[in-house]
CSV table of C-alpha atoms in Angstrom, one decimal:
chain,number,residue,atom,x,y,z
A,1,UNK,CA,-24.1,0.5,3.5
A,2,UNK,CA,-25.1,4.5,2.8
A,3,UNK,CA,-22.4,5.8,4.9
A,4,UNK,CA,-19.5,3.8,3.3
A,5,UNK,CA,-17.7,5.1,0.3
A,6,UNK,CA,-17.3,3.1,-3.1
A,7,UNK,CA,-13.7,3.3,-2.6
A,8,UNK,CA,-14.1,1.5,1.3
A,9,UNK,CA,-16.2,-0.4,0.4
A,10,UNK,CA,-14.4,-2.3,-2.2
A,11,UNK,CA,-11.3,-2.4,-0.1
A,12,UNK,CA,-13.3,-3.8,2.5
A,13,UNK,CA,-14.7,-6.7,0.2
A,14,UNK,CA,-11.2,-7.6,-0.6
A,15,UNK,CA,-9.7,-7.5,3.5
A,16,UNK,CA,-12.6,-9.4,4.0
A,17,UNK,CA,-12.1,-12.2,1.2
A,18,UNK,CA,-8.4,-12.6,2.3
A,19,UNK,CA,-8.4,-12.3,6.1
A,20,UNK,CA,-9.6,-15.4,8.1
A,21,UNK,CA,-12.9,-15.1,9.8
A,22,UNK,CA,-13.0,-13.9,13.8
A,23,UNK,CA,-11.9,-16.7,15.9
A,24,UNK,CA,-9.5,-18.8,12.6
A,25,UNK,CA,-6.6,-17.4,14.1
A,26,UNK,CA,-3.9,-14.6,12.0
A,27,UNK,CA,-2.4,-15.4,9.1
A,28,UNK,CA,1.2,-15.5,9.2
A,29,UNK,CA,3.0,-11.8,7.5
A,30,UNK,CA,4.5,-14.2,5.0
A,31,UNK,CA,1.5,-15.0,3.5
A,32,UNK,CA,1.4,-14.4,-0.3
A,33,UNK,CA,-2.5,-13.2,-0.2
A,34,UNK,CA,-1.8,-10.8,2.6
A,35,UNK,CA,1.7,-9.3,1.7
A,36,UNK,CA,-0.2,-9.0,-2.4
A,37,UNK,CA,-3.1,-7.4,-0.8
A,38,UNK,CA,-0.9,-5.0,1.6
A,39,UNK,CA,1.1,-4.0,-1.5
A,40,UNK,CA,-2.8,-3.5,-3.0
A,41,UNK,CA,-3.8,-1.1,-0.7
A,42,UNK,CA,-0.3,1.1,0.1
A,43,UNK,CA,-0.2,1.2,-3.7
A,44,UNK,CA,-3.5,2.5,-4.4
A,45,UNK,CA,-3.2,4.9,-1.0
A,46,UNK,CA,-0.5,6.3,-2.0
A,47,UNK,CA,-1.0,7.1,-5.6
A,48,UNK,CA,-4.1,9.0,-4.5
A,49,UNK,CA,-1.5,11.0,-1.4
A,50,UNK,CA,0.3,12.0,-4.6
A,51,UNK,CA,-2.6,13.6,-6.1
A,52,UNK,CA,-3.2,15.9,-3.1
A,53,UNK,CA,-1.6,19.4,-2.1
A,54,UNK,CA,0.8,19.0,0.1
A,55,UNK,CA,1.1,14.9,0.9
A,56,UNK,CA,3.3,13.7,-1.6
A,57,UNK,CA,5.7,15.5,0.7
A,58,UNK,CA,4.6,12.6,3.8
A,59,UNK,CA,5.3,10.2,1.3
A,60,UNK,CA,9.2,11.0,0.5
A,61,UNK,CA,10.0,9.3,4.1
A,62,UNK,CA,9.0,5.8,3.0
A,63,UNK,CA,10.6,6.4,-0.5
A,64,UNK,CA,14.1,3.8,-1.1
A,65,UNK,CA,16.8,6.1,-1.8
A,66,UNK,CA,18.3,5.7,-5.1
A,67,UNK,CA,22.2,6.2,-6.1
A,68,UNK,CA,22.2,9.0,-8.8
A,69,UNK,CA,24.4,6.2,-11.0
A,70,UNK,CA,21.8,3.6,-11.3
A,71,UNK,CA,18.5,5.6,-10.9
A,72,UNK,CA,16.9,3.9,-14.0
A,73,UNK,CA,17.5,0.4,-13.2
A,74,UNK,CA,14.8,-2.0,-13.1
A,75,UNK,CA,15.7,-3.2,-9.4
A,76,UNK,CA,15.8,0.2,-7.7
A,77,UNK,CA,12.6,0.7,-9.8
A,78,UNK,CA,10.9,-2.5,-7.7
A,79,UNK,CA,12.6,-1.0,-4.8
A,80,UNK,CA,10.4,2.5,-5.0
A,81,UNK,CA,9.3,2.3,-0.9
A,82,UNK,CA,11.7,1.5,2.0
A,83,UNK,CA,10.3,-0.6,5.2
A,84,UNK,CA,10.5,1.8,8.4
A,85,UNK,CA,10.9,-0.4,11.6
């Protein structure tokens, strides 16, 4: 539709292809499609939050913290955002 942006509209496709139809029940938060797809769209979110004034700032609370010792390691690298319960 008109009123839907490139950008949403893509994402949409893509929730849409992955999520079961109304009625098929949820699919379980371990799900490999769904946790890929979650990871999808915070990645791509929050790349753009980086590119604007003032939100890369909102960001730093769901950053991992990273010991000052190990800061280039390829594990603490994976580990870039911490889960918030």
């Amino acid at each position: 539709s008109d009123s839907v942006s490139p950008w949403a509209q893509r994402w949409r496709d893509i929730i849409s292809d992955v999520l079961p139809r109304a009625g098929s029940g949820a699919l379980p938060t371990t799900d490999r499609e769904l946790r890929l797809l979650a990871a999808a769209l915070w990645k791509d979110v929050s790349d753009w939050a980086r590119t604007e004034a003032n939100l890369e700032r909102h960001l730093e609370l769901f950053t991992a913290e990273m010991s000052l010792a190990s800061v280039a390691s390829s594990e603490e690298k994976a580990a870039a955002w911490a889960y918030l319960p």
